Amino acid sequence: MELKKNTLTLVPITLALDPYKYRPSSAYSSQFFTTNSGAPVWNNNSSLTVGSRGPILLEDYHLVENLAQFDRERIPERVVHAREPVQRVSLSPETLRDPRGFAVKFYTREGNFDLVGNNFLFIRDGIKFPDMVHSLKPNPKSHIQENWRIVDFFSHHPESLHMFTFLFDDVGVPQDYRHMDGFGVNTYTLINKAGKAHYVKFYWKPTCGVKCLLEDECVAVGGANHCHATKDLYDSISAGNYPEWKLFIQIMDPEHDDKFDFDPLDVTKTWPEDILPLQPVGCLVLNKNIDNFFTENEQLAFCPAIVIPGIHYSEDKLLQTRIFSYADTQRHRLGPNYLMLPANAPKCAHHNNHHDGFMNFMHRDEEVNYFPSRYDPVRHTERFPIPPRIISGRREKCVIEKENNFKQPGERYRSFAPDRQERFVC
């Protein structure tokens, strides 16, 4: 306001008080896709790799920004919302046709190994993961999940077709968790002491067989109990009917991967079992229910980057991005010291100089928290082999050379019985 000739004059300030007047806008005013800083992006579909296959380069700032922003786009979960997986709304039934995770943490003498899997995945390059999840989630304006958004996104990614032959097939809704396959998804590398490396994929197969629900069964089961699969698992363990899975691997010599008409590092493809048979290597038995859901489940954190000597990464583009994104998500969700929590901490002796930070409760009485030091006897371990392949190529953002997006889904569909084909199409 201002004083003029002994008269009080009020100046309108309504616009100045509008808290949204000068906020940044997401309106389609830019002709090009950009980074958060406004720089134009010339390729938002492929990560920056060494050659067409990889590995991925950390200097791909757009990729890192994409994933780091995505990892933090949700504040910690509301206490009253018990379940909100990738594309479901809160408190959704376990009978929805939906991908399901299958992760196992191995506590070994040489640290933890996290086998972070799924039963299928739709994209081959992790730079597209935030966009994929956004398309599956509810419309950000109406908060309603809408099929046109899902179809729109995946119509631009034909590599997803193969996984849709699983999602919309009879196996799309497991009868319960005891009768569900698990799949490590990514291709890792096994290395023996001599340094010989093989690509490897991991599979979990239930000893009681795979059983699924058809549409009418989903309606009946889901209407009666939204958490039927969780209850079945809990009750079975309590009754001593312990669920069991056999662990299998497929291995491939990296020198022979060019013999296939698809890229074996493409996670949307499956390896032919008649050429690369499943080999049993172990067994998982769930013989005890957890004592407290929050401490042993909600605080449980997995990351595909957590491996042990003898297991290493491959150039798999999705794995390369998950290596960063999962740990980054856990640091945001649980804090930088999430690996101190009992469910996540290694059970072997361990020592490093990670220090302080939010929620650090490790007992420390050392004066030396740096390396090396003549006052600290800790030293480097003996060197263990890592994949010996020579990586060469120019920096580029591109898709893999052998996409072959339609052969495997076509073969799978034609293998169905006529009634199963009909259910898939409908």
Tab-separated table of C-alpha atoms in Angstrom:
chain	number	residue	atom	x	y	z
A	1	MET	CA	0.000	0.000	0.000
A	2	GLU	CA	1.043	3.632	-0.420
A	3	LEU	CA	0.172	6.954	1.318
A	4	LYS	CA	-0.922	9.806	-1.029
A	5	LYS	CA	-2.289	13.236	0.017
A	6	ASN	CA	-3.338	11.951	3.426
A	7	THR	CA	-5.422	9.291	1.706
A	8	LEU	CA	-4.850	5.601	2.240
A	9	THR	CA	-4.808	3.791	-1.080
A	10	LEU	CA	-4.840	-0.036	-1.273
A	11	VAL	CA	-2.917	-1.560	-4.121
A	12	PRO	CA	-4.217	-4.982	-5.283
A	13	ILE	CA	-1.662	-7.719	-4.502
A	14	THR	CA	-3.736	-10.807	-5.208
A	15	LEU	CA	-1.468	-12.020	-8.014
A	16	ALA	CA	1.651	-11.507	-5.947
A	17	LEU	CA	0.218	-13.843	-3.276
A	18	ASP	CA	-0.570	-16.605	-5.784
A	19	PRO	CA	1.885	-19.349	-4.776
A	20	TYR	CA	1.573	-21.055	-8.165
A	21	LYS	CA	1.951	-18.048	-10.460
A	22	TYR	CA	5.676	-18.434	-11.031
A	23	ARG	CA	6.114	-22.148	-10.454
A	24	PRO	CA	7.864	-24.231	-13.139
A	25	SER	CA	5.458	-25.677	-15.670
A	26	SER	CA	5.433	-29.095	-17.280
A	27	ALA	CA	3.325	-27.811	-20.161
A	28	TYR	CA	4.366	-28.954	-23.605
A	29	SER	CA	6.147	-25.699	-24.398
A	30	SER	CA	9.410	-27.369	-25.357
A	31	GLN	CA	9.801	-28.887	-28.785
A	32	PHE	CA	12.334	-31.413	-27.521
A	33	PHE	CA	12.711	-33.835	-24.636
A	34	THR	CA	15.155	-32.310	-22.142
A	35	THR	CA	17.089	-33.009	-18.947
A	36	ASN	CA	16.057	-31.343	-15.687
A	37	SER	CA	18.499	-28.554	-16.492
A	38	GLY	CA	16.813	-27.938	-19.850
A	39	ALA	CA	19.427	-29.516	-22.118
A	40	PRO	CA	17.907	-31.227	-25.183
A	41	VAL	CA	18.033	-35.048	-25.199
A	42	TRP	CA	18.636	-36.629	-28.578
A	43	ASN	CA	18.055	-40.239	-27.489
A	44	ASN	CA	15.780	-41.140	-24.580
A	45	ASN	CA	15.493	-44.794	-25.573
A	46	SER	CA	19.039	-46.156	-25.223
A	47	SER	CA	21.747	-45.892	-22.597
A	48	LEU	CA	25.244	-44.712	-23.491
A	49	THR	CA	27.351	-47.825	-23.946
A	50	VAL	CA	30.727	-48.986	-25.202
A	51	GLY	CA	29.659	-50.308	-28.567
A	52	SER	CA	26.119	-51.458	-29.221
A	53	ARG	CA	26.036	-54.047	-26.417
A	54	GLY	CA	27.759	-52.323	-23.538
A	55	PRO	CA	28.703	-52.035	-20.776
A	56	ILE	CA	26.972	-48.794	-19.836
A	57	LEU	CA	29.026	-45.696	-19.069
A	58	LEU	CA	28.633	-43.771	-15.811
A	59	GLU	CA	29.145	-40.582	-17.796
A	60	ASP	CA	25.617	-40.971	-19.188
A	61	TYR	CA	24.311	-38.170	-16.984
A	62	HIS	CA	20.851	-38.308	-18.534
A	63	LEU	CA	20.539	-41.977	-17.565
A	64	VAL	CA	21.732	-41.364	-13.996
A	65	GLU	CA	19.415	-38.357	-13.633
A	66	ASN	CA	16.499	-40.402	-14.964
A	67	LEU	CA	17.020	-43.223	-12.486
A	68	ALA	CA	17.983	-41.094	-9.474
A	69	GLN	CA	14.914	-38.897	-9.954
A	70	PHE	CA	12.686	-41.950	-10.384
A	71	ASP	CA	14.119	-43.554	-7.225
A	72	ARG	CA	13.003	-40.522	-5.246
A	73	GLU	CA	9.654	-39.674	-6.786
A	74	ARG	CA	7.746	-41.219	-3.897
A	75	ILE	CA	8.062	-40.155	-0.294
A	76	PRO	CA	8.212	-43.053	2.195
A	77	GLU	CA	5.047	-45.112	2.174
A	78	ARG	CA	2.046	-43.953	4.193
A	79	VAL	CA	1.526	-46.060	7.278
A	80	VAL	CA	-2.122	-46.851	6.414
A	81	HIS	CA	-1.337	-48.095	2.893
A	82	ALA	CA	-0.188	-51.648	3.226
A	83	ARG	CA	0.608	-52.609	-0.356
A	84	GLU	CA	1.335	-50.593	-3.490
A	85	PRO	CA	3.460	-52.542	-6.004
A	86	VAL	CA	4.498	-51.213	-9.393
A	87	GLN	CA	1.190	-50.628	-11.105
A	88	ARG	CA	-1.416	-51.460	-8.500
A	89	VAL	CA	-3.444	-49.093	-6.401
A	90	SER	CA	-3.354	-49.429	-2.606
A	91	LEU	CA	-4.779	-52.575	-0.972
A	92	SER	CA	-5.160	-54.339	-4.287
A	93	PRO	CA	-5.977	-58.058	-4.532
A	94	GLU	CA	-3.249	-60.621	-5.175
A	95	THR	CA	-5.268	-62.009	-8.061
A	96	LEU	CA	-4.411	-59.161	-10.436
A	97	ARG	CA	-2.649	-60.023	-13.681
A	98	ASP	CA	0.685	-58.509	-12.838
A	99	PRO	CA	4.454	-59.218	-12.798
A	100	ARG	CA	5.622	-60.623	-9.478
A	101	GLY	CA	9.003	-60.353	-7.854
A	102	PHE	CA	11.104	-63.234	-6.588
A	103	ALA	CA	14.210	-62.142	-4.667
A	104	VAL	CA	16.492	-64.223	-2.446
A	105	LYS	CA	19.353	-63.037	-0.228
A	106	PHE	CA	22.197	-65.510	0.262
A	107	TYR	CA	24.324	-64.970	3.397
A	108	THR	CA	27.720	-66.500	2.523
A	109	ARG	CA	31.176	-66.635	4.095
A	110	GLU	CA	32.288	-64.034	1.550
A	111	GLY	CA	29.418	-61.631	1.986
A	112	ASN	CA	25.870	-61.459	0.662
A	113	PHE	CA	24.605	-62.348	-2.795
A	114	ASP	CA	21.258	-60.846	-3.791
A	115	LEU	CA	19.476	-62.750	-6.549
A	116	VAL	CA	16.873	-60.141	-7.438
A	117	GLY	CA	14.413	-61.603	-9.875
A	118	ASN	CA	10.942	-61.423	-11.288
A	119	ASN	CA	8.714	-63.746	-13.218
A	120	PHE	CA	9.067	-61.611	-16.376
A	121	LEU	CA	10.168	-58.170	-17.517
A	122	PHE	CA	9.197	-56.073	-20.526
A	123	ILE	CA	12.125	-53.848	-21.524
A	124	ARG	CA	15.764	-54.486	-22.317
A	125	ASP	CA	17.326	-51.105	-21.505
A	126	GLY	CA	16.998	-49.699	-17.989
A	127	ILE	CA	16.808	-46.112	-19.202
A	128	LYS	CA	13.182	-46.928	-20.088
A	129	PHE	CA	12.271	-48.303	-16.671
A	130	PRO	CA	10.915	-45.018	-15.236
A	131	ASP	CA	8.766	-44.483	-18.345
A	132	MET	CA	7.489	-48.056	-18.244
A	133	VAL	CA	6.450	-47.789	-14.598
A	134	HIS	CA	4.823	-44.410	-15.189
A	135	SER	CA	2.715	-45.877	-17.985
A	136	LEU	CA	1.583	-48.718	-15.709
A	137	LYS	CA	0.741	-46.488	-12.763
A	138	PRO	CA	-2.491	-44.480	-12.462
A	139	ASN	CA	-2.966	-41.391	-14.590
A	140	PRO	CA	-1.191	-38.599	-12.647
A	141	LYS	CA	-4.115	-36.254	-13.272
A	142	SER	CA	-7.044	-38.513	-12.408
A	143	HIS	CA	-5.186	-41.195	-10.374
A	144	ILE	CA	-7.011	-43.840	-12.421
A	145	GLN	CA	-5.100	-46.678	-14.053
A	146	GLU	CA	-6.007	-46.579	-17.746
A	147	ASN	CA	-5.269	-49.137	-20.413
A	148	TRP	CA	-4.708	-46.570	-23.161
A	149	ARG	CA	-1.575	-45.345	-21.362
A	150	ILE	CA	-0.190	-48.886	-21.095
A	151	VAL	CA	-0.934	-49.751	-24.725
A	152	ASP	CA	0.462	-46.422	-25.906
A	153	PHE	CA	3.808	-46.983	-24.211
A	154	PHE	CA	4.331	-50.634	-25.070
A	155	SER	CA	3.282	-50.134	-28.689
A	156	HIS	CA	6.570	-48.255	-29.050
A	157	HIS	CA	8.547	-51.155	-27.541
A	158	PRO	CA	7.947	-54.320	-29.555
A	159	GLU	CA	10.496	-56.237	-27.463
A	160	SER	CA	7.768	-56.365	-24.773
A	161	LEU	CA	5.550	-58.647	-26.891
A	162	HIS	CA	7.283	-61.828	-25.742
A	163	MET	CA	6.657	-61.076	-22.066
A	164	PHE	CA	3.026	-60.239	-22.808
A	165	THR	CA	2.626	-63.845	-23.960
A	166	PHE	CA	3.335	-64.743	-20.330
A	167	LEU	CA	1.344	-61.950	-18.681
A	168	PHE	CA	-1.881	-62.562	-20.635
A	169	ASP	CA	-1.444	-66.319	-20.857
A	170	ASP	CA	-2.865	-68.756	-18.312
A	171	VAL	CA	0.346	-68.388	-16.252
A	172	GLY	CA	-0.270	-64.650	-15.743
A	173	VAL	CA	-1.903	-65.154	-12.324
A	174	PRO	CA	-0.280	-67.763	-10.041
A	175	GLN	CA	-2.631	-69.789	-7.872
A	176	ASP	CA	-0.465	-68.732	-4.930
A	177	TYR	CA	3.201	-68.065	-4.203
A	178	ARG	CA	3.975	-71.729	-3.505
A	179	HIS	CA	3.090	-72.613	-7.107
A	180	MET	CA	4.965	-69.804	-8.835
A	181	ASP	CA	8.175	-69.855	-10.853
A	182	GLY	CA	10.970	-67.422	-10.086
A	183	PHE	CA	13.355	-66.027	-12.665
A	184	GLY	CA	16.621	-64.168	-12.096
A	185	VAL	CA	15.859	-62.085	-15.227
A	186	ASN	CA	19.356	-60.767	-15.792
A	187	THR	CA	22.386	-62.501	-17.238
A	188	TYR	CA	25.297	-62.722	-14.823
A	189	THR	CA	28.744	-64.241	-15.287
A	190	LEU	CA	30.214	-67.223	-13.447
A	191	ILE	CA	34.025	-67.280	-13.224
A	192	ASN	CA	36.088	-70.210	-11.985
A	193	LYS	CA	39.490	-69.954	-10.291
A	194	ALA	CA	41.242	-70.334	-13.634
A	195	GLY	CA	39.434	-67.243	-14.908
A	196	LYS	CA	37.133	-69.068	-17.343
A	197	ALA	CA	33.835	-67.170	-17.596
A	198	HIS	CA	30.359	-68.308	-18.601
A	199	TYR	CA	27.141	-66.342	-18.905
A	200	VAL	CA	24.532	-67.633	-16.472
A	201	LYS	CA	20.798	-67.302	-15.861
A	202	PHE	CA	19.062	-68.394	-12.640
A	203	TYR	CA	15.663	-70.080	-12.318
A	204	TRP	CA	13.489	-71.109	-9.358
A	205	LYS	CA	11.094	-74.013	-9.974
A	206	PRO	CA	8.513	-75.028	-7.310
A	207	THR	CA	8.717	-78.722	-6.465
A	208	CYS	CA	4.920	-78.829	-6.128
A	209	GLY	CA	4.549	-77.588	-9.713
A	210	VAL	CA	3.224	-74.422	-11.314
A	211	LYS	CA	-0.487	-73.752	-10.839
A	212	CYS	CA	-2.418	-70.710	-12.027
A	213	LEU	CA	-5.834	-69.082	-11.804
A	214	LEU	CA	-8.071	-68.456	-14.805
A	215	GLU	CA	-10.225	-65.336	-14.977
A	216	ASP	CA	-13.347	-66.740	-13.301
A	217	GLU	CA	-11.219	-68.276	-10.554
A	218	CYS	CA	-9.513	-64.915	-9.968
A	219	VAL	CA	-12.875	-63.259	-9.421
A	220	ALA	CA	-13.957	-65.930	-6.938
A	221	VAL	CA	-10.678	-66.033	-5.001
A	222	GLY	CA	-9.962	-62.287	-5.080
A	223	GLY	CA	-13.467	-61.412	-3.993
A	224	ALA	CA	-13.175	-63.613	-0.939
A	225	ASN	CA	-9.679	-62.585	0.180
A	226	HIS	CA	-7.440	-59.847	-1.230
A	227	CYS	CA	-4.387	-61.451	0.393
A	228	HIS	CA	-5.095	-65.068	-0.460
A	229	ALA	CA	-1.538	-65.848	-1.629
A	230	THR	CA	0.110	-64.344	1.436
A	231	LYS	CA	-2.293	-66.201	3.739
A	232	ASP	CA	-1.693	-69.470	1.882
A	233	LEU	CA	2.065	-69.079	2.258
A	234	TYR	CA	1.855	-68.214	5.952
A	235	ASP	CA	-0.590	-71.013	6.753
A	236	SER	CA	1.425	-73.602	4.823
A	237	ILE	CA	4.624	-72.780	6.694
A	238	SER	CA	2.798	-72.745	10.033
A	239	ALA	CA	1.367	-76.191	9.296
A	240	GLY	CA	4.781	-77.628	8.429
A	241	ASN	CA	3.932	-77.902	4.737
A	242	TYR	CA	7.124	-76.091	3.797
A	243	PRO	CA	7.219	-74.595	0.284
A	244	GLU	CA	10.223	-75.665	-1.726
A	245	TRP	CA	11.903	-74.482	-4.920
A	246	LYS	CA	14.748	-76.029	-6.873
A	247	LEU	CA	17.398	-73.647	-8.155
A	248	PHE	CA	18.512	-74.211	-11.746
A	249	ILE	CA	21.014	-72.447	-13.962
A	250	GLN	CA	21.602	-72.168	-17.670
A	251	ILE	CA	25.165	-71.435	-18.736
A	252	MET	CA	26.529	-70.198	-22.044
A	253	ASP	CA	30.065	-69.698	-23.286
A	254	PRO	CA	30.357	-65.981	-24.172
A	255	GLU	CA	32.363	-66.968	-27.223
A	256	HIS	CA	29.293	-68.760	-28.628
A	257	ASP	CA	26.647	-66.114	-28.028
A	258	ASP	CA	26.740	-64.969	-31.639
A	259	LYS	CA	25.365	-68.336	-32.760
A	260	PHE	CA	21.835	-67.370	-31.778
A	261	ASP	CA	19.411	-65.273	-33.829
A	262	PHE	CA	18.820	-63.031	-30.808
A	263	ASP	CA	21.085	-61.290	-28.309
A	264	PRO	CA	21.405	-63.569	-25.238
A	265	LEU	CA	21.859	-60.497	-23.030
A	266	ASP	CA	18.389	-59.242	-23.982
A	267	VAL	CA	16.228	-59.851	-20.869
A	268	THR	CA	13.036	-60.034	-22.941
A	269	LYS	CA	14.270	-63.278	-24.506
A	270	THR	CA	14.537	-66.783	-23.092
A	271	TRP	CA	17.406	-69.165	-23.777
A	272	PRO	CA	16.372	-72.395	-25.564
A	273	GLU	CA	16.413	-75.220	-23.039
A	274	ASP	CA	17.006	-77.872	-25.698
A	275	ILE	CA	20.370	-76.238	-26.481
A	276	LEU	CA	21.196	-74.860	-23.021
A	277	PRO	CA	19.538	-77.257	-20.561
A	278	LEU	CA	18.565	-76.312	-17.021
A	279	GLN	CA	21.060	-77.669	-14.499
A	280	PRO	CA	20.047	-78.168	-10.834
A	281	VAL	CA	22.392	-76.496	-8.355
A	282	GLY	CA	20.445	-76.077	-5.112
A	283	CYS	CA	17.210	-75.975	-3.186
A	284	LEU	CA	15.282	-73.352	-1.208
A	285	VAL	CA	12.923	-74.354	1.626
A	286	LEU	CA	10.809	-71.836	3.542
A	287	ASN	CA	10.633	-73.487	6.960
A	288	LYS	CA	9.890	-70.521	9.236
A	289	ASN	CA	7.575	-67.526	9.196
A	290	ILE	CA	9.056	-64.174	10.106
A	291	ASP	CA	8.603	-62.863	13.644
A	292	ASN	CA	8.021	-59.235	12.692
A	293	PHE	CA	6.926	-58.075	9.266
A	294	PHE	CA	8.467	-54.611	9.471
A	295	THR	CA	11.955	-55.552	10.625
A	296	GLU	CA	12.336	-58.696	8.529
A	297	ASN	CA	10.369	-57.813	5.414
A	298	GLU	CA	9.615	-54.106	5.083
A	299	GLN	CA	13.220	-53.237	5.936
A	300	LEU	CA	14.623	-56.019	3.768
A	301	ALA	CA	16.501	-54.503	0.831
A	302	PHE	CA	17.832	-56.146	-2.320
A	303	CYS	CA	20.262	-54.932	-4.958
A	304	PRO	CA	21.470	-56.782	-8.099
A	305	ALA	CA	24.901	-55.169	-7.593
A	306	ILE	CA	25.525	-57.226	-4.447
A	307	VAL	CA	27.531	-60.232	-5.636
A	308	ILE	CA	30.338	-62.403	-4.281
A	309	PRO	CA	33.619	-63.700	-5.759
A	310	GLY	CA	32.883	-66.105	-8.583
A	311	ILE	CA	29.759	-64.218	-9.682
A	312	HIS	CA	30.044	-61.042	-11.707
A	313	TYR	CA	27.955	-58.869	-13.984
A	314	SER	CA	27.526	-59.133	-17.736
A	315	GLU	CA	26.998	-56.354	-20.261
A	316	ASP	CA	23.214	-56.899	-19.949
A	317	LYS	CA	21.890	-53.334	-20.332
A	318	LEU	CA	19.092	-53.781	-17.822
A	319	LEU	CA	21.429	-55.278	-15.225
A	320	GLN	CA	23.905	-52.438	-15.718
A	321	THR	CA	21.259	-49.877	-14.758
A	322	ARG	CA	19.778	-51.956	-11.940
A	323	ILE	CA	23.263	-52.080	-10.384
A	324	PHE	CA	22.944	-48.347	-9.731
A	325	SER	CA	19.237	-47.868	-9.299
A	326	TYR	CA	18.389	-50.472	-6.649
A	327	ALA	CA	21.042	-49.397	-4.143
A	328	ASP	CA	20.183	-45.776	-4.836
A	329	THR	CA	16.532	-46.508	-4.067
A	330	GLN	CA	17.394	-48.275	-0.806
A	331	ARG	CA	19.552	-45.364	0.354
A	332	HIS	CA	16.586	-43.077	-0.262
A	333	ARG	CA	13.967	-45.384	1.249
A	334	LEU	CA	15.857	-46.768	4.248
A	335	GLY	CA	18.832	-44.425	4.561
A	336	PRO	CA	22.536	-44.580	3.660
A	337	ASN	CA	23.223	-47.233	6.327
A	338	TYR	CA	20.519	-49.656	5.224
A	339	LEU	CA	23.079	-52.475	5.025
A	340	MET	CA	23.535	-52.262	8.814
A	341	LEU	CA	19.947	-53.383	9.415
A	342	PRO	CA	19.917	-57.012	10.634
A	343	ALA	CA	17.944	-58.295	7.656
A	344	ASN	CA	20.476	-56.795	5.222
A	345	ALA	CA	23.768	-56.997	7.092
A	346	PRO	CA	26.313	-59.667	6.116
A	347	LYS	CA	26.734	-62.515	8.592
A	348	CYS	CA	30.488	-62.794	7.973
A	349	ALA	CA	33.223	-60.563	9.393
A	350	HIS	CA	33.383	-57.295	7.486
A	351	HIS	CA	35.354	-54.065	7.706
A	352	ASN	CA	35.347	-50.788	5.800
A	353	ASN	CA	35.651	-47.075	6.449
A	354	HIS	CA	32.069	-46.042	5.793
A	355	HIS	CA	31.384	-43.603	8.565
A	356	ASP	CA	28.464	-41.915	10.316
A	357	GLY	CA	25.425	-40.720	8.347
A	358	PHE	CA	21.736	-41.032	9.168
A	359	MET	CA	20.757	-43.951	11.405
A	360	ASN	CA	24.309	-45.266	11.859
A	361	PHE	CA	24.255	-47.588	14.871
A	362	MET	CA	27.489	-49.531	14.333
A	363	HIS	CA	29.778	-49.623	17.365
A	364	ARG	CA	33.150	-48.081	16.455
A	365	ASP	CA	36.101	-47.456	18.735
A	366	GLU	CA	38.856	-47.182	16.116
A	367	GLU	CA	41.005	-44.108	15.718
A	368	VAL	CA	41.871	-45.057	12.150
A	369	ASN	CA	39.039	-44.805	9.622
A	370	TYR	CA	41.104	-44.550	6.455
A	371	PHE	CA	43.025	-46.973	4.270
A	372	PRO	CA	45.854	-47.854	4.108
A	373	SER	CA	47.389	-47.320	7.530
A	374	ARG	CA	50.272	-48.868	9.394
A	375	TYR	CA	48.009	-48.852	12.463
A	376	ASP	CA	45.287	-50.915	10.819
A	377	PRO	CA	46.125	-54.544	9.926
A	378	VAL	CA	43.345	-54.743	7.316
A	379	ARG	CA	44.751	-55.369	3.836
A	380	HIS	CA	43.514	-56.175	0.342
A	381	THR	CA	42.269	-59.699	-0.176
A	382	GLU	CA	43.832	-61.994	-2.725
A	383	ARG	CA	42.774	-61.038	-6.205
A	384	PHE	CA	39.887	-63.046	-7.630
A	385	PRO	CA	39.038	-63.319	-11.344
A	386	ILE	CA	36.591	-61.054	-13.109
A	387	PRO	CA	35.308	-61.559	-16.692
A	388	PRO	CA	38.297	-61.444	-19.051
A	389	ARG	CA	36.467	-60.188	-22.119
A	390	ILE	CA	38.022	-57.212	-23.879
A	391	ILE	CA	35.494	-54.407	-24.210
A	392	SER	CA	35.937	-52.144	-27.199
A	393	GLY	CA	33.780	-49.835	-29.240
A	394	ARG	CA	32.828	-46.212	-29.534
A	395	ARG	CA	30.442	-44.414	-27.228
A	396	GLU	CA	26.940	-44.639	-28.642
A	397	LYS	CA	23.262	-44.684	-27.741
A	398	CYS	CA	21.625	-47.406	-29.770
A	399	VAL	CA	19.570	-50.564	-29.610
A	400	ILE	CA	21.191	-53.973	-29.835
A	401	GLU	CA	21.832	-55.353	-33.308
A	402	LYS	CA	19.798	-58.576	-33.043
A	403	GLU	CA	16.431	-57.451	-31.674
A	404	ASN	CA	14.353	-60.286	-33.198
A	405	ASN	CA	11.280	-59.105	-31.302
A	406	PHE	CA	8.634	-61.381	-32.806
A	407	LYS	CA	10.066	-64.889	-33.241
A	408	GLN	CA	9.878	-66.097	-29.628
A	409	PRO	CA	6.403	-64.677	-28.884
A	410	GLY	CA	5.130	-66.193	-32.134
A	411	GLU	CA	6.578	-69.598	-31.329
A	412	ARG	CA	5.192	-69.488	-27.807
A	413	TYR	CA	1.681	-68.537	-28.970
A	414	ARG	CA	1.643	-71.293	-31.606
A	415	SER	CA	2.631	-73.831	-28.931
A	416	PHE	CA	-0.600	-73.145	-27.006
A	417	ALA	CA	-3.623	-75.417	-27.334
A	418	PRO	CA	-6.552	-73.784	-29.197
A	419	ASP	CA	-8.503	-73.033	-26.003
A	420	ARG	CA	-5.413	-71.484	-24.427
A	421	GLN	CA	-4.877	-69.340	-27.534
A	422	GLU	CA	-8.468	-68.168	-27.256
A	423	ARG	CA	-8.054	-67.177	-23.607
A	424	PHE	CA	-4.853	-65.310	-24.456
A	425	VAL	CA	-6.448	-63.285	-27.245
A	426	CYS	CA	-9.535	-62.484	-25.197
